[in-house]
PDB file of C-alpha atoms in Angstrom:
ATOM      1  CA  UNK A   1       3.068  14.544 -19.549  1.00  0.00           C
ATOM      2  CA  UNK A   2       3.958  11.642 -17.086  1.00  0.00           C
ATOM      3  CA  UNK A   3       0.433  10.392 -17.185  1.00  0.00           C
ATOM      4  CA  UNK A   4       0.481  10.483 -21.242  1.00  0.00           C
ATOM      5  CA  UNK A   5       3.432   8.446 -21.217  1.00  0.00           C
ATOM      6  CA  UNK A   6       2.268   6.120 -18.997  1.00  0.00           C
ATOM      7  CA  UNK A   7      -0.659   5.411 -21.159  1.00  0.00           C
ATOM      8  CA  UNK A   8       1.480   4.950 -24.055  1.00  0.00           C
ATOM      9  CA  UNK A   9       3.571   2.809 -22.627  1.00  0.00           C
ATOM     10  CA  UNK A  10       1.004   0.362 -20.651  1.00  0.00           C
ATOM     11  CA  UNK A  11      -1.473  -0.209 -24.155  1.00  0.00           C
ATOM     12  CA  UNK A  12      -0.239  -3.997 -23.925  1.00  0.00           C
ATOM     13  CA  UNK A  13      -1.555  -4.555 -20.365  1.00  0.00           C
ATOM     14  CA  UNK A  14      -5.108  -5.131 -19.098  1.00  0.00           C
ATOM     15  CA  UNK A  15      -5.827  -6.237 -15.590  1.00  0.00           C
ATOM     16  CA  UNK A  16      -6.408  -9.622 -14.746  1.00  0.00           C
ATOM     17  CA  UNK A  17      -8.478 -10.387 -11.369  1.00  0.00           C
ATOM     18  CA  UNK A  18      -7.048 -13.759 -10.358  1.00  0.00           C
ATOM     19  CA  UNK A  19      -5.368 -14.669  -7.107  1.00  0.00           C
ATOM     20  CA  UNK A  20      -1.631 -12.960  -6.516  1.00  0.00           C
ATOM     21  CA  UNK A  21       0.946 -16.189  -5.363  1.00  0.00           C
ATOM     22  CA  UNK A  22       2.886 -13.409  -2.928  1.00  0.00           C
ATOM     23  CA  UNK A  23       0.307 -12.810  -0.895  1.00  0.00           C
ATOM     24  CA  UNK A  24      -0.149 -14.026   2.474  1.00  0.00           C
ATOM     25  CA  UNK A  25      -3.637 -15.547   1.500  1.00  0.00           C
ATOM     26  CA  UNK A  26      -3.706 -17.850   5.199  1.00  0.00           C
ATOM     27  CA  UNK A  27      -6.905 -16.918   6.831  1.00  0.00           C
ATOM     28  CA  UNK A  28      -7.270 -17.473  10.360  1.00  0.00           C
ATOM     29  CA  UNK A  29      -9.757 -19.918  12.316  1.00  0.00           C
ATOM     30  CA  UNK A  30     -12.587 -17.447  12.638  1.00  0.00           C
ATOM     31  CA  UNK A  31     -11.805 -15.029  10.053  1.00  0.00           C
ATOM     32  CA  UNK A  32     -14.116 -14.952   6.756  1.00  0.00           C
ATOM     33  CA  UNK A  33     -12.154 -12.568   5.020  1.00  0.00           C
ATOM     34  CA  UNK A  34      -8.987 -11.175   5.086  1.00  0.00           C
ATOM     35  CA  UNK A  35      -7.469  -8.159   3.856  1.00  0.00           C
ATOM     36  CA  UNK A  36      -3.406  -7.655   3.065  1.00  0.00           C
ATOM     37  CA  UNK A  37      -2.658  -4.253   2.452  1.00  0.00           C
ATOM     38  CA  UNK A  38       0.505  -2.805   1.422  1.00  0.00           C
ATOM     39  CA  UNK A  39       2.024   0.643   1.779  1.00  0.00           C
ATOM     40  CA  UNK A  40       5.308   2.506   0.124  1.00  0.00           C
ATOM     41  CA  UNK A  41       6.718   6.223   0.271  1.00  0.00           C
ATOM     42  CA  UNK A  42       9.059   8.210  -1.924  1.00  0.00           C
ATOM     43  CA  UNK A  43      10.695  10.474   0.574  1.00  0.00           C
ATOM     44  CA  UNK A  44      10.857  13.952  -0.876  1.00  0.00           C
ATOM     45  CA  UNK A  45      10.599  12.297  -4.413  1.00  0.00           C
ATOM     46  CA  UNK A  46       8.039  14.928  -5.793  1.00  0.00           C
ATOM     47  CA  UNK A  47       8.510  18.688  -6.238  1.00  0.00           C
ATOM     48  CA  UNK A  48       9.033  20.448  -3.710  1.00  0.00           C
ATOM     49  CA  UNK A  49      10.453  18.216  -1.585  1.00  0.00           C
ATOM     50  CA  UNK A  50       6.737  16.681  -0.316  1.00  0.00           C
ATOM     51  CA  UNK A  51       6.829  12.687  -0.637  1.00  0.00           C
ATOM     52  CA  UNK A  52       4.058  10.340  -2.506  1.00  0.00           C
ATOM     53  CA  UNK A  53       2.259   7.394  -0.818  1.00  0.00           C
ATOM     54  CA  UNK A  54       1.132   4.226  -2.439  1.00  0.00           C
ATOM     55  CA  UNK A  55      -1.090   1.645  -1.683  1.00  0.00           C
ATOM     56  CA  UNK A  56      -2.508  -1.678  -2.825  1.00  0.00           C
ATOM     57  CA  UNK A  57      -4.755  -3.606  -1.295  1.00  0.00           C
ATOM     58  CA  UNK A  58      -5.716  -7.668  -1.927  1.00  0.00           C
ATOM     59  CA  UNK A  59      -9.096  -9.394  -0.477  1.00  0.00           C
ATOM     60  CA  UNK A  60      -8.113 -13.023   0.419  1.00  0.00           C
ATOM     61  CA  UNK A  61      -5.371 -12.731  -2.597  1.00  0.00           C
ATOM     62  CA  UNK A  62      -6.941 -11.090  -5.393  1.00  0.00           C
ATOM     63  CA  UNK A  63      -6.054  -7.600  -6.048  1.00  0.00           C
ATOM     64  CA  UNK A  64      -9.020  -4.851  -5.027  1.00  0.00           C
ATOM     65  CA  UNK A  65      -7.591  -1.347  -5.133  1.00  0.00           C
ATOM     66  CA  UNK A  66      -4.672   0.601  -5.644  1.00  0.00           C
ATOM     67  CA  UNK A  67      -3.444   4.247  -5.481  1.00  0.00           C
ATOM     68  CA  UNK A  68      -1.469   6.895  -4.822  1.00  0.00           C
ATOM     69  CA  UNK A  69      -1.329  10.396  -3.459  1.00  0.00           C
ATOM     70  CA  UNK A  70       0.848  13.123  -3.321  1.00  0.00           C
ATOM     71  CA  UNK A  71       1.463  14.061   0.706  1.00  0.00           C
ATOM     72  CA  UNK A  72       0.303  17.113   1.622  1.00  0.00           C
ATOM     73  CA  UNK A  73       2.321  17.907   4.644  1.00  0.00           C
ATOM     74  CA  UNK A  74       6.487  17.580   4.149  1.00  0.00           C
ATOM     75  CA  UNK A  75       8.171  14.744   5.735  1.00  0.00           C
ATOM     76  CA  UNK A  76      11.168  15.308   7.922  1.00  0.00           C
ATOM     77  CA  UNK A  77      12.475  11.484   7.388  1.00  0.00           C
ATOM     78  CA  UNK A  78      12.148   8.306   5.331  1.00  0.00           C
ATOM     79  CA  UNK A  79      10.465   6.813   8.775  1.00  0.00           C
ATOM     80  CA  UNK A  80       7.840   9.853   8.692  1.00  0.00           C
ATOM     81  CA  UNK A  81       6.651   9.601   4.757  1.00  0.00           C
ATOM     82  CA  UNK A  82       6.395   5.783   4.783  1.00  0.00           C
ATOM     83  CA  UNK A  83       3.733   6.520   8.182  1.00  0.00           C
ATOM     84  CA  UNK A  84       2.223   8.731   6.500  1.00  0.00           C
ATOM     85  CA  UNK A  85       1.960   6.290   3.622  1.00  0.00           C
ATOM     86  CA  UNK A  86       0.908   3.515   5.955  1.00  0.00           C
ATOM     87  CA  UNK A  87      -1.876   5.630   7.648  1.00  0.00           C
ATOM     88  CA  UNK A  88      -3.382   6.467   4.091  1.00  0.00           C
ATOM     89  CA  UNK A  89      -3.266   2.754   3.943  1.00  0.00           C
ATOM     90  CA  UNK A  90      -4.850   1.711   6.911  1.00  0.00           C
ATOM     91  CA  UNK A  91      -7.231   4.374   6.339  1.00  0.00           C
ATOM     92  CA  UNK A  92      -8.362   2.928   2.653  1.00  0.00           C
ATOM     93  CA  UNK A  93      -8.231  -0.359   4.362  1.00  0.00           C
ATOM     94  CA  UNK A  94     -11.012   0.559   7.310  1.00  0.00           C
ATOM     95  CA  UNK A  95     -13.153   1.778   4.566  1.00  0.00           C
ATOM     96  CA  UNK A  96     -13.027  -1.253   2.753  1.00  0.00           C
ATOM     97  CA  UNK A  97     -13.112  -3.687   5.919  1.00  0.00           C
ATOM     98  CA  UNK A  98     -16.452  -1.765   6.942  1.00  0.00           C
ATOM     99  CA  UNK A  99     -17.735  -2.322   3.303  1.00  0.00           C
ATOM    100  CA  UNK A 100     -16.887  -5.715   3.016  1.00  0.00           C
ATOM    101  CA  UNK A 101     -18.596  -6.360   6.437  1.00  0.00           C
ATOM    102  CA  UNK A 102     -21.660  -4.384   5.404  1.00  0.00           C
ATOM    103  CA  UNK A 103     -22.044  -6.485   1.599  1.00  0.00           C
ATOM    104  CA  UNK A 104     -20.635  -9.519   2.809  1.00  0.00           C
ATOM    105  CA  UNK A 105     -21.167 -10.084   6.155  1.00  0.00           C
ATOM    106  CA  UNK A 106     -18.640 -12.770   8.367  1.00  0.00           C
ATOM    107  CA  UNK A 107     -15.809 -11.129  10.191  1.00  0.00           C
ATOM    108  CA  UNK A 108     -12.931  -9.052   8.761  1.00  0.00           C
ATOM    109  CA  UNK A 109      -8.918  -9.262   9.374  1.00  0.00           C
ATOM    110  CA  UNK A 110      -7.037  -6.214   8.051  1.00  0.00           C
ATOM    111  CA  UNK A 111      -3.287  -6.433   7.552  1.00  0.00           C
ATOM    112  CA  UNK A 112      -1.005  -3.859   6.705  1.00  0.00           C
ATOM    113  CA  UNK A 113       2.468  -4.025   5.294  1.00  0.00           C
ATOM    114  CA  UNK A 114       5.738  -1.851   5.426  1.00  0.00           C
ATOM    115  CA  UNK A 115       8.658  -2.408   4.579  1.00  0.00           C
ATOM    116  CA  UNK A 116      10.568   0.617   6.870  1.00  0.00           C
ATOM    117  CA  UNK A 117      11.391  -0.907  10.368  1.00  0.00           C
ATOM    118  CA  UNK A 118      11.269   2.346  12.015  1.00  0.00           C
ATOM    119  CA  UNK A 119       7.267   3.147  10.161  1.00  0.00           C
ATOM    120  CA  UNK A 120       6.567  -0.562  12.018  1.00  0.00           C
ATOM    121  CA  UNK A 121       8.054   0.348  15.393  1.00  0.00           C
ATOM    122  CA  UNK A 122       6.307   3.710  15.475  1.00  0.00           C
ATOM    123  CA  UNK A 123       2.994   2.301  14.515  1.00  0.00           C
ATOM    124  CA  UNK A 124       3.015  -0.001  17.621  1.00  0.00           C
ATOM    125  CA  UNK A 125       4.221   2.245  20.237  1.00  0.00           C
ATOM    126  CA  UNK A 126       1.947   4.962  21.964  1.00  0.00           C
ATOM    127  CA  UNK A 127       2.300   8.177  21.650  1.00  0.00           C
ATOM    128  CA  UNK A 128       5.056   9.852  19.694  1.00  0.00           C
ATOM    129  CA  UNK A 129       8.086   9.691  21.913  1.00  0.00           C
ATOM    130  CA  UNK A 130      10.789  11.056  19.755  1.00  0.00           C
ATOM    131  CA  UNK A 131       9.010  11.680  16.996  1.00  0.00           C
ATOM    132  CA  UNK A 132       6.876  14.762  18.057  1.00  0.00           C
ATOM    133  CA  UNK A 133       7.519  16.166  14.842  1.00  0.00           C
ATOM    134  CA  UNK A 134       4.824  13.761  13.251  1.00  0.00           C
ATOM    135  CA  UNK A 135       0.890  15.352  12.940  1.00  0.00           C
ATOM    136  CA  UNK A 136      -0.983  13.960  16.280  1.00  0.00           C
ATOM    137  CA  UNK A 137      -3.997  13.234  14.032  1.00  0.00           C
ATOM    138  CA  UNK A 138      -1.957  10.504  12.287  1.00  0.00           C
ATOM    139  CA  UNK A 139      -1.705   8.605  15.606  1.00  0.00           C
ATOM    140  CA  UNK A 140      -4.853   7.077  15.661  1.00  0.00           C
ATOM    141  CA  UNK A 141      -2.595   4.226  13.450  1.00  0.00           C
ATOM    142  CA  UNK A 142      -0.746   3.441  17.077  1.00  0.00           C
ATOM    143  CA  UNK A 143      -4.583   3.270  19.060  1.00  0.00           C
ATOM    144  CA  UNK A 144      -6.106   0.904  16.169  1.00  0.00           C
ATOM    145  CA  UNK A 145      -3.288  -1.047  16.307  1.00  0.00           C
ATOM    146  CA  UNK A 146      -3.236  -0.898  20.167  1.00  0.00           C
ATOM    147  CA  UNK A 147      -6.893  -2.612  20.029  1.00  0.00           C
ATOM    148  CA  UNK A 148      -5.979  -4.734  17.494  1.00  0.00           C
ATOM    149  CA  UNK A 149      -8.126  -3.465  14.309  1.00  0.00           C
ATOM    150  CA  UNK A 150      -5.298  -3.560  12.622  1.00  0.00           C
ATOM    151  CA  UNK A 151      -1.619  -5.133  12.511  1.00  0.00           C
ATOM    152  CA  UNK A 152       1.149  -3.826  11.429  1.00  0.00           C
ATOM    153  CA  UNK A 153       3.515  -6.548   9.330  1.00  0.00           C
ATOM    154  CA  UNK A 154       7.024  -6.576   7.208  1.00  0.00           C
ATOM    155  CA  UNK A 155       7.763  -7.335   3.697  1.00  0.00           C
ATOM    156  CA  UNK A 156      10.696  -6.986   2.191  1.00  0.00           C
ATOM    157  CA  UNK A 157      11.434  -4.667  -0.302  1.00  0.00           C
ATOM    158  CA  UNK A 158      10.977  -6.505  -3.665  1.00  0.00           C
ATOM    159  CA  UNK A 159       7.969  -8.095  -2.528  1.00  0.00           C
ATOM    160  CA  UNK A 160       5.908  -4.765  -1.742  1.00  0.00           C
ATOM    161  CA  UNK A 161       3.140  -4.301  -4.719  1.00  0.00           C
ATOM    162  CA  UNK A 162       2.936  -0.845  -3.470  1.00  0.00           C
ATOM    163  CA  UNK A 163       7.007   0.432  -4.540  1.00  0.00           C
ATOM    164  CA  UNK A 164       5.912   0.253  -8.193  1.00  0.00           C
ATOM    165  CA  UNK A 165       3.335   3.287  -7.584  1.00  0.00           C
ATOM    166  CA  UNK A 166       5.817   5.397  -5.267  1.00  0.00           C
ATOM    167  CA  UNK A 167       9.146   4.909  -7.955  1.00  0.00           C
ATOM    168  CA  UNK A 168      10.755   5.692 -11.138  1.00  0.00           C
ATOM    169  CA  UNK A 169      12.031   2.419 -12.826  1.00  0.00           C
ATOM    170  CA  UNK A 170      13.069   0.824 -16.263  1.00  0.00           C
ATOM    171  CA  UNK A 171      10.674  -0.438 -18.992  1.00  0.00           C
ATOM    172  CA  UNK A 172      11.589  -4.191 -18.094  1.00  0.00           C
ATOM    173  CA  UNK A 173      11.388  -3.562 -13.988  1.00  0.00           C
ATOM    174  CA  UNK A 174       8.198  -2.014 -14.111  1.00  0.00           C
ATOM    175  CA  UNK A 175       7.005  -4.755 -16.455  1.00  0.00           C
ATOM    176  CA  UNK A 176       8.044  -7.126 -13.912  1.00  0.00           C
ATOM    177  CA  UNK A 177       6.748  -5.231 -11.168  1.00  0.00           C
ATOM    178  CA  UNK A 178       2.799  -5.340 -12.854  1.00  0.00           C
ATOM    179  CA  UNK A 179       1.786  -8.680 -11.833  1.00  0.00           C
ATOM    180  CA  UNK A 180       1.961  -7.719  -8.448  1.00  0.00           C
ATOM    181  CA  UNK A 181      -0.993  -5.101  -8.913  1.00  0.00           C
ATOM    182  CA  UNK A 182      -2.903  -7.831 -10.936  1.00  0.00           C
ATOM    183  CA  UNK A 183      -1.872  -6.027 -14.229  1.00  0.00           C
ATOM    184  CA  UNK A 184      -0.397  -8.636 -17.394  1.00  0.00           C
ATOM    185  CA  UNK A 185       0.706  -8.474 -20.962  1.00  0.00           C
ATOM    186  CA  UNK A 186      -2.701  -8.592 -23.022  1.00  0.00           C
ATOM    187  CA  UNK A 187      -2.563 -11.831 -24.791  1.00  0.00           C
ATOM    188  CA  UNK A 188      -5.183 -11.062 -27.168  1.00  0.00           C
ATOM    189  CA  UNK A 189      -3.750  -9.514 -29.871  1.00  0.00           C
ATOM    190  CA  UNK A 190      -1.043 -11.536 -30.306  1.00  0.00           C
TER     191      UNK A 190
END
């Protein structure tokens, strides 16, 4: 039903590869290509009390790939699902670094984006101190961003392209949300 209505409602909109103005499109001295990916959780949103992850991801500002996935294991906390959520995303984003080394060649900067302090903390600590409640095979976040693979950066809230595939929202929100995933109002048929 959910994904029926979805498609009913989003007829209008067709996706539009051009360069996203929020994105942090700086690329280092060095760097050939960068990608900015960007992670969001519903804690216990679905049924059943698991949580859903969502991702998007942007090479050198223009929108790539996007997604989102139920969790399979139950969070504890708000700090736990948007890891998880983070992980999937850094995961998504090593595939596509390798790829885009492999086709393109030049050297690749991945940079991931939360916007939970306490997801950011964990990720760049060792180990799981407090949080020993968290799946040890999600840690190998903290060693790739230990040798630097991967950072770990904040953005705020209203800015994240990945909250629109993790919440519930309003006709008019969500249509101002779109843009951020690269998806506009189809001029066409006007």
């Amino acid at each position: 039903k959910r994904l029926l209505r979805y498609l009913q409602g989003s007829k209008q909109f067709a996706c539009r590869i051009e360069r996203c103005n929020f994105v942090r499109t700086a690329v280092p001295k060095g760097v050939d290509w960068v990608l900015d990916a960007y992670a969001d959780a519903d804690w216990a949103g679905s049924k059943g009390g698991s949580s859903r992850s969502g991702f998007a991801i942007y090479l050198n500002g223009y929108p790539v790939t996007a997604g989102t996935r139920r969790q399979k294991a139950i969070a504890w906390s708000s700090c736990e699902a948007e890891y998880y959520a983070l992980s999937i995303t850094a995961q998504e984003g090593m595939n596509l670094k390798e790829l885009v080394s492999e086709s393109c060649g030049g050297s690749v900067l991945l940079r991931t984006y939360s916007d939970n302090n306490a997801c950011r903390s964990l990720a760049g600590r060792i180990g799981p101190g407090k949080s020993k409640h968290i799946l040890t095979r999600l840690l190998w976040l903290q060693s790739h961003v230990a040798s630097g693979s991967v950072s770990v950066h904040r953005v705020p809230t209203k800015d994240n392209p990945a909250d629109i595939l993790t919440k519930n929202y309003s006709l008019d929100t969500a249509k101002s949300l779109l843009p951020l995933l690269g998806l506009v109002e189809d001029q066409t048929e006007a």
